[in-house]
């Protein structure tokens, strides 16, 4: 009886060891990473940058299994304007009309599901802007110690109403489209 019990304990221990993983958490190098954005309106577009405050990618061996990021909303800045026009738009984006960075200084992303391998992933997770959380899915490519993703965000889902045709119907050529693009280049 004792031999059978010892054999079962050894078999169980070997089974548990074979299922354990070696997760590796890699912090994103914030200063070496870059996020650019493009917002669209009926009469054109604006481009800019926004800084990553912190982030991490978790790997099981070489496969991405988790991603978490915090974006510094107070850093939002236009790159296609200069002088007073730049200052005016930067201030407006930071105001309560848009991202209200005094009240909501950060936005976050936490992955809930990641599929794929060989450096090409489909990442699904929860994006929180202005205390509103919505699911989002995007593709992420990873090579060496770099990750790249292009996201399309619908600002109306995050209560960013100014100039939105989803909230205001008679805007005509003053409309600012709800979707904006984020291009994310991470170094880790």
Short mmCIF file of C-alpha atoms in Angstrom, two decimals:
data_model
loop_
_atom_site.label_atom_id
_atom_site.label_comp_id
_atom_site.label_asym_id
_atom_site.label_seq_id
_atom_site.Cartn_x
_atom_site.Cartn_y
_atom_site.Cartn_z
CA UNK A 1 0.00 0.00 0.00
CA UNK A 2 2.83 2.37 0.92
CA UNK A 3 4.57 1.74 -2.45
CA UNK A 4 1.39 2.56 -4.36
CA UNK A 5 0.90 5.74 -2.32
CA UNK A 6 4.52 6.84 -2.92
CA UNK A 7 4.18 6.08 -6.64
CA UNK A 8 1.00 8.19 -6.83
CA UNK A 9 2.70 11.09 -4.99
CA UNK A 10 5.71 10.96 -7.35
CA UNK A 11 3.45 10.78 -10.43
CA UNK A 12 1.40 13.74 -9.18
CA UNK A 13 4.56 15.77 -8.49
CA UNK A 14 5.94 15.06 -11.98
CA UNK A 15 2.61 16.02 -13.53
CA UNK A 16 2.56 19.34 -11.66
CA UNK A 17 6.14 20.11 -12.64
CA UNK A 18 5.35 19.47 -16.30
CA UNK A 19 2.47 22.00 -16.19
CA UNK A 20 4.35 24.80 -14.49
CA UNK A 21 5.43 27.69 -16.68
CA UNK A 22 8.30 30.08 -16.54
CA UNK A 23 6.67 33.48 -16.97
CA UNK A 24 8.97 36.36 -17.82
CA UNK A 25 7.75 39.89 -17.15
CA UNK A 26 9.44 42.59 -19.24
CA UNK A 27 9.02 46.24 -18.32
CA UNK A 28 8.56 48.63 -21.23
CA UNK A 29 11.34 51.19 -21.60
CA UNK A 30 9.17 54.29 -21.49
CA UNK A 31 11.81 56.72 -22.80
CA UNK A 32 12.58 54.49 -25.80
CA UNK A 33 8.91 53.90 -26.68
CA UNK A 34 6.63 56.15 -28.71
CA UNK A 35 2.89 56.57 -29.19
CA UNK A 36 1.57 58.78 -31.99
CA UNK A 37 -2.04 59.63 -32.69
CA UNK A 38 -4.06 60.96 -35.61
CA UNK A 39 -7.48 62.54 -35.15
CA UNK A 40 -9.74 63.19 -38.12
CA UNK A 41 -12.29 65.91 -38.85
CA UNK A 42 -14.39 66.75 -41.89
CA UNK A 43 -11.91 69.44 -42.97
CA UNK A 44 -8.66 67.52 -42.29
CA UNK A 45 -6.74 65.88 -39.48
CA UNK A 46 -4.28 66.53 -36.65
CA UNK A 47 -1.30 64.45 -35.54
CA UNK A 48 0.45 64.25 -32.22
CA UNK A 49 2.11 62.24 -29.51
CA UNK A 50 1.21 60.93 -26.10
CA UNK A 51 3.59 59.41 -23.56
CA UNK A 52 3.52 56.02 -21.98
CA UNK A 53 3.76 56.27 -18.19
CA UNK A 54 4.51 52.57 -17.63
CA UNK A 55 3.89 49.20 -19.18
CA UNK A 56 4.81 45.55 -19.12
CA UNK A 57 4.62 42.51 -21.37
CA UNK A 58 4.56 39.00 -19.92
CA UNK A 59 5.88 36.04 -21.87
CA UNK A 60 5.65 32.30 -21.37
CA UNK A 61 8.92 31.29 -22.96
CA UNK A 62 8.77 33.44 -26.15
CA UNK A 63 4.97 33.66 -26.39
CA UNK A 64 3.16 36.83 -25.29
CA UNK A 65 0.55 36.03 -22.62
CA UNK A 66 -0.23 39.38 -20.95
CA UNK A 67 0.08 43.13 -21.58
CA UNK A 68 -0.60 46.11 -19.30
CA UNK A 69 -0.06 49.80 -20.00
CA UNK A 70 -0.67 53.17 -18.39
CA UNK A 71 -0.73 56.23 -20.66
CA UNK A 72 0.07 59.72 -19.37
CA UNK A 73 -2.90 61.70 -20.70
CA UNK A 74 -1.37 64.98 -19.47
CA UNK A 75 1.34 64.58 -22.13
CA UNK A 76 -1.02 64.74 -25.14
CA UNK A 77 0.49 67.09 -27.69
CA UNK A 78 0.01 68.01 -31.33
CA UNK A 79 2.93 67.76 -33.76
CA UNK A 80 1.37 69.28 -36.88
CA UNK A 81 0.89 72.78 -35.43
CA UNK A 82 3.20 75.42 -33.99
CA UNK A 83 2.96 78.45 -31.74
CA UNK A 84 -0.40 79.73 -30.58
CA UNK A 85 -2.43 77.27 -32.66
CA UNK A 86 -0.53 74.35 -31.14
CA UNK A 87 -1.00 75.71 -27.63
CA UNK A 88 -4.70 76.27 -28.24
CA UNK A 89 -5.34 72.74 -29.55
CA UNK A 90 -3.13 71.07 -26.91
CA UNK A 91 -5.05 72.95 -24.20
CA UNK A 92 -8.39 72.03 -25.74
CA UNK A 93 -7.47 68.31 -25.92
CA UNK A 94 -6.52 68.43 -22.22
CA UNK A 95 -9.71 70.27 -21.22
CA UNK A 96 -13.02 68.83 -20.03
CA UNK A 97 -14.27 69.14 -23.64
CA UNK A 98 -12.01 66.25 -24.60
CA UNK A 99 -9.88 64.15 -22.22
CA UNK A 100 -10.20 66.21 -18.99
CA UNK A 101 -6.65 65.39 -17.92
CA UNK A 102 -6.95 67.34 -14.65
CA UNK A 103 -9.56 64.80 -13.51
CA UNK A 104 -8.33 61.78 -15.50
CA UNK A 105 -4.53 62.07 -15.82
CA UNK A 106 -4.05 58.49 -17.03
CA UNK A 107 -5.65 55.94 -19.32
CA UNK A 108 -5.02 52.20 -18.93
CA UNK A 109 -5.06 49.03 -20.98
CA UNK A 110 -5.15 45.52 -19.47
CA UNK A 111 -5.21 42.46 -21.71
CA UNK A 112 -7.83 39.77 -21.17
CA UNK A 113 -6.94 37.41 -24.02
CA UNK A 114 -3.98 37.01 -26.36
CA UNK A 115 -3.88 34.60 -29.27
CA UNK A 116 -1.21 33.90 -31.86
CA UNK A 117 2.49 33.15 -31.77
CA UNK A 118 5.75 33.61 -33.69
CA UNK A 119 5.65 37.32 -32.92
CA UNK A 120 2.16 37.98 -34.35
CA UNK A 121 -0.65 38.35 -31.84
CA UNK A 122 -4.26 39.38 -31.57
CA UNK A 123 -4.61 41.20 -28.26
CA UNK A 124 -7.98 41.77 -26.59
CA UNK A 125 -8.36 43.75 -23.42
CA UNK A 126 -10.01 46.54 -21.51
CA UNK A 127 -9.17 50.14 -22.35
CA UNK A 128 -10.11 52.75 -19.75
CA UNK A 129 -10.29 56.44 -20.65
CA UNK A 130 -12.07 58.97 -18.40
CA UNK A 131 -13.15 56.14 -16.06
CA UNK A 132 -15.05 54.47 -18.92
CA UNK A 133 -13.91 50.94 -19.75
CA UNK A 134 -14.55 49.24 -23.08
CA UNK A 135 -13.12 46.14 -24.76
CA UNK A 136 -10.77 46.57 -27.70
CA UNK A 137 -8.91 44.14 -29.96
CA UNK A 138 -5.81 44.94 -32.01
CA UNK A 139 -2.87 43.19 -33.66
CA UNK A 140 0.58 43.38 -32.11
CA UNK A 141 3.83 42.36 -33.80
CA UNK A 142 6.85 41.56 -31.64
CA UNK A 143 10.39 41.20 -32.88
CA UNK A 144 13.51 41.16 -30.73
CA UNK A 145 12.77 43.64 -27.93
CA UNK A 146 10.24 45.74 -29.83
CA UNK A 147 6.47 45.60 -30.13
CA UNK A 148 4.30 47.49 -32.63
CA UNK A 149 0.54 47.94 -32.75
CA UNK A 150 -1.99 50.08 -34.59
CA UNK A 151 -5.24 50.77 -32.81
CA UNK A 152 -8.43 52.49 -33.86
CA UNK A 153 -10.23 54.01 -30.86
CA UNK A 154 -13.84 55.24 -30.84
CA UNK A 155 -13.73 58.21 -28.46
CA UNK A 156 -17.53 58.36 -28.18
CA UNK A 157 -17.41 55.14 -26.14
CA UNK A 158 -15.31 56.99 -23.55
CA UNK A 159 -17.58 60.03 -23.17
CA UNK A 160 -15.31 62.28 -25.24
CA UNK A 161 -18.12 64.30 -26.81
CA UNK A 162 -16.75 67.56 -28.23
CA UNK A 163 -17.54 67.86 -31.95
CA UNK A 164 -18.77 64.25 -32.07
CA UNK A 165 -21.45 63.46 -34.66
CA UNK A 166 -22.59 60.66 -32.31
CA UNK A 167 -23.72 63.27 -29.78
CA UNK A 168 -24.41 66.36 -31.91
CA UNK A 169 -26.28 66.01 -35.21
CA UNK A 170 -25.93 69.47 -36.81
CA UNK A 171 -22.14 69.88 -36.86
CA UNK A 172 -21.71 69.82 -40.65
CA UNK A 173 -18.07 70.74 -41.48
CA UNK A 174 -17.24 71.25 -37.78
CA UNK A 175 -17.60 67.53 -37.03
CA UNK A 176 -14.65 65.68 -35.54
CA UNK A 177 -14.86 61.99 -36.32
CA UNK A 178 -15.24 59.64 -33.37
CA UNK A 179 -12.46 57.27 -34.37
CA UNK A 180 -8.82 58.20 -33.97
CA UNK A 181 -5.67 56.17 -34.61
CA UNK A 182 -2.91 55.23 -32.21
CA UNK A 183 0.42 53.92 -33.51
CA UNK A 184 2.33 52.27 -30.69
CA UNK A 185 6.04 51.41 -30.81
CA UNK A 186 7.32 49.81 -27.62
CA UNK A 187 10.83 48.96 -26.57
CA UNK A 188 11.45 46.50 -23.73
#
